[in-house]
Amino acid sequence: MRVLVIDDDPFARSLLARQLSELAIQEVELVDSGEAALSRLARGMPAFDALIVDLNMPGMDGVQFLRHLARQRFRGGLVLVSGEDADILRSVAKLASARRLRVAGTLHKPIALESLGQALGAVPTFAESTVMGDMRRTYDEQDLRKAIATGQLVNFYQPQVRMIDGAVAGVEALVRWQHPDDGLVFPSDFIPLVEQSGLSDELAGAVLAGALRAARQWRGAGLELRVSVNVAMDNLFALDLPEKVVNAAAEAGVPAECVVLEITESQVTRDLDRLLDVATRLRLKRVGLAIDDFGTGYSSLAQLRDVPFDELKLDRSFVHGASSNPQLQAILRATLDMARQLGLRTVAEGVEDREDWDNLRDMACDFAQGYLIARPMPAEAILNWSSDWRAKGHQRLVKPQ
Ligand code: C2E
Ligand code: MG
Ligand code: MG
């Protein structure tokens, strides 16, 4: 195993070097800063299996360093080291995982040999997925334009059901890229590129059109569903968005009130006037507006105050497992209370098990979405799923009145 140690403190470096040799790890390099580590990694071969990173360094600190590593998609293991308290180490580890880095362990200084060995022991288990990670292609703007133009982007649909009676109320359209070589590519691997390339409007247009076509077909078969489509904040700056949505719905023969736009804020709002212009006109035309991933990122009370949302989607990080976590319970209860008082429809995402369902139902959440009910599926599968669900699926969840 090849290990790179990044620590500004010469004493800590030599101590680690000694410990690593006691663990019979021979190939070790030492650098004194994040900058030095990045330039060493940029030289490429030989590649490192693991990095041991001190979080407290002058110049580029450990958190900044991890940001750079994430951008380069470093696939090896990370061992995070700090003299700070355990909470901070835990938060940084969480941040690193959220950025898709692989954290093998967090160690408190002074480092015990045994915990160092344990952390590094977790690294080889990454080997298999490292190969996958390296094989995963990154895409560029050209690929993406072609995908949109040639219809390689397809919608999957995930049902939302009403918690009081299990009625199938709607679906959320979730885009996937049916890639000719790579198979089904998930949004996390291309949505950031969409936004960077200024292709948000094209994507939203394609997803909405697909969702409306599907909705039309389901209606034809007697299933009237609301369809929710994710849009980026950028889309809401196009002043003609309300007209586009309403026209597309009319053309498909689906009432505008059956369309919900889900908004996650990815940047701090630059132009509130414009946003409010578009948002209020959407609502005047009866198009639904949901605040997505509520409780995370930039979604905030200020947005709830300013933008005329009519639906609040609770992020799954507050939903799954809440019944056994008093902190999550408190957040859920307060958020649902607030939503009720503001007259917002509430939808819980990430309902994965019976406990999640019972917990939310007891708190009078309106709708549930998640693996317990159904995974996202192609449009053609919705009708069958819905009759199965009505026949038997929901009986195990809904209390007889
Ligand atoms: P989101 O809007 O919050 O969508 C929910 C995500 O949670 C979906 O992932 C869904 O498959 C997943 N999910 C559903 N139920 C469960 C569950 O019970 N447990 C867990 N762990 N996960 C569950 P997906 O499809 O990978 O989408 C990820 C994100 O990508 C979406 O988050 C949304 O922000 C974005 N996205 C998806 N489609 C579009 C789109 O058409 N346009 C834009 N701009 N963004 C999109
Ligand atoms: Mg969504
Ligand atoms: Mg969400």
XYZ file of C-alpha atoms and ligand atoms in Angstrom, residues 153-156 158-159 172-176 185-191 194-195 200 203-204 206-208 228-233 235 262-264 292-293 313-316 319-320 348-353 356 369-376, ligand 1:
105
model
C -32.562 11.459 -21.332
C -35.498 9.496 -20.005
C -37.777 10.096 -17.067
C -38.361 7.617 -14.297
C -41.625 7.693 -8.306
C -45.117 7.515 -6.789
C -42.113 12.792 -9.247
C -40.268 12.731 -12.561
C -36.597 11.839 -12.013
C -34.369 12.110 -15.028
C -31.848 9.426 -16.034
C -26.497 7.326 -15.504
C -27.969 9.024 -12.429
C -28.642 12.739 -12.057
C -25.837 13.308 -9.552
C -23.397 12.460 -12.354
C -24.674 15.024 -14.822
C -26.992 17.647 -13.274
C -26.170 20.742 -16.928
C -26.166 23.761 -14.667
C -30.952 23.916 -17.443
C -33.256 19.861 -19.630
C -36.317 21.199 -17.827
C -37.355 17.904 -22.107
C -38.259 16.479 -18.693
C -41.516 18.439 -18.515
C -43.799 16.895 -10.141
C -40.799 18.052 -12.127
C -37.505 19.240 -10.658
C -36.311 22.590 -11.856
C -33.171 24.494 -11.064
C -33.397 27.962 -9.622
C -35.106 28.035 -14.735
C -39.929 21.382 -7.386
C -37.279 23.904 -6.647
C -34.003 23.419 -4.855
C -37.536 20.597 -2.430
C -35.076 19.089 0.056
C -40.830 18.396 0.589
C -39.051 17.171 3.663
C -35.583 16.035 2.809
C -34.930 12.347 3.345
C -37.212 11.412 7.422
C -35.539 8.033 7.405
C -41.929 13.299 3.024
C -39.112 11.901 0.880
C -37.047 8.860 1.767
C -39.771 6.837 3.491
C -37.848 3.581 3.544
C -39.458 1.440 6.196
C -40.696 5.942 8.921
C -42.571 9.074 -1.218
C -39.799 6.528 -0.855
C -38.514 3.002 -1.376
C -41.105 1.540 1.012
C -43.818 2.613 -1.421
C -41.935 2.239 -4.688
C -38.621 2.909 -6.368
C -38.559 5.226 -9.373
P -34.779 14.898 -5.319
O -35.640 15.777 -6.161
O -34.752 15.163 -3.856
O -35.250 13.423 -5.646
C -35.319 12.390 -4.734
C -34.149 11.445 -4.872
O -34.217 10.513 -3.803
C -34.179 10.601 -6.142
O -32.831 10.330 -6.511
C -34.838 9.324 -5.671
O -34.541 8.205 -6.464
C -34.255 9.186 -4.288
N -35.104 8.411 -3.396
C -36.426 8.196 -3.495
N -36.884 7.463 -2.490
C -35.839 7.191 -1.704
C -35.682 6.457 -0.479
O -36.622 5.903 0.109
N -34.441 6.377 0.042
C -33.380 6.992 -0.569
N -32.169 6.862 0.016
N -33.469 7.698 -1.708
C -34.702 7.807 -2.274
P -32.322 10.616 -7.968
O -33.325 10.193 -8.966
O -30.947 10.056 -8.035
O -32.275 12.185 -8.044
C -31.368 12.921 -7.281
C -31.593 14.403 -7.444
O -31.310 14.822 -8.781
C -33.042 14.826 -7.216
O -33.270 14.923 -5.852
C -33.080 16.158 -7.941
O -32.575 17.196 -7.115
C -32.114 15.938 -9.092
N -32.901 15.700 -10.304
C -33.528 14.566 -10.693
N -34.187 14.745 -11.854
C -33.986 16.043 -12.204
C -34.424 16.860 -13.304
O -35.163 16.435 -14.186
N -33.992 18.164 -13.329
C -33.210 18.706 -12.340
N -32.838 19.972 -12.444
N -32.785 17.952 -11.296
C -33.168 16.649 -11.227
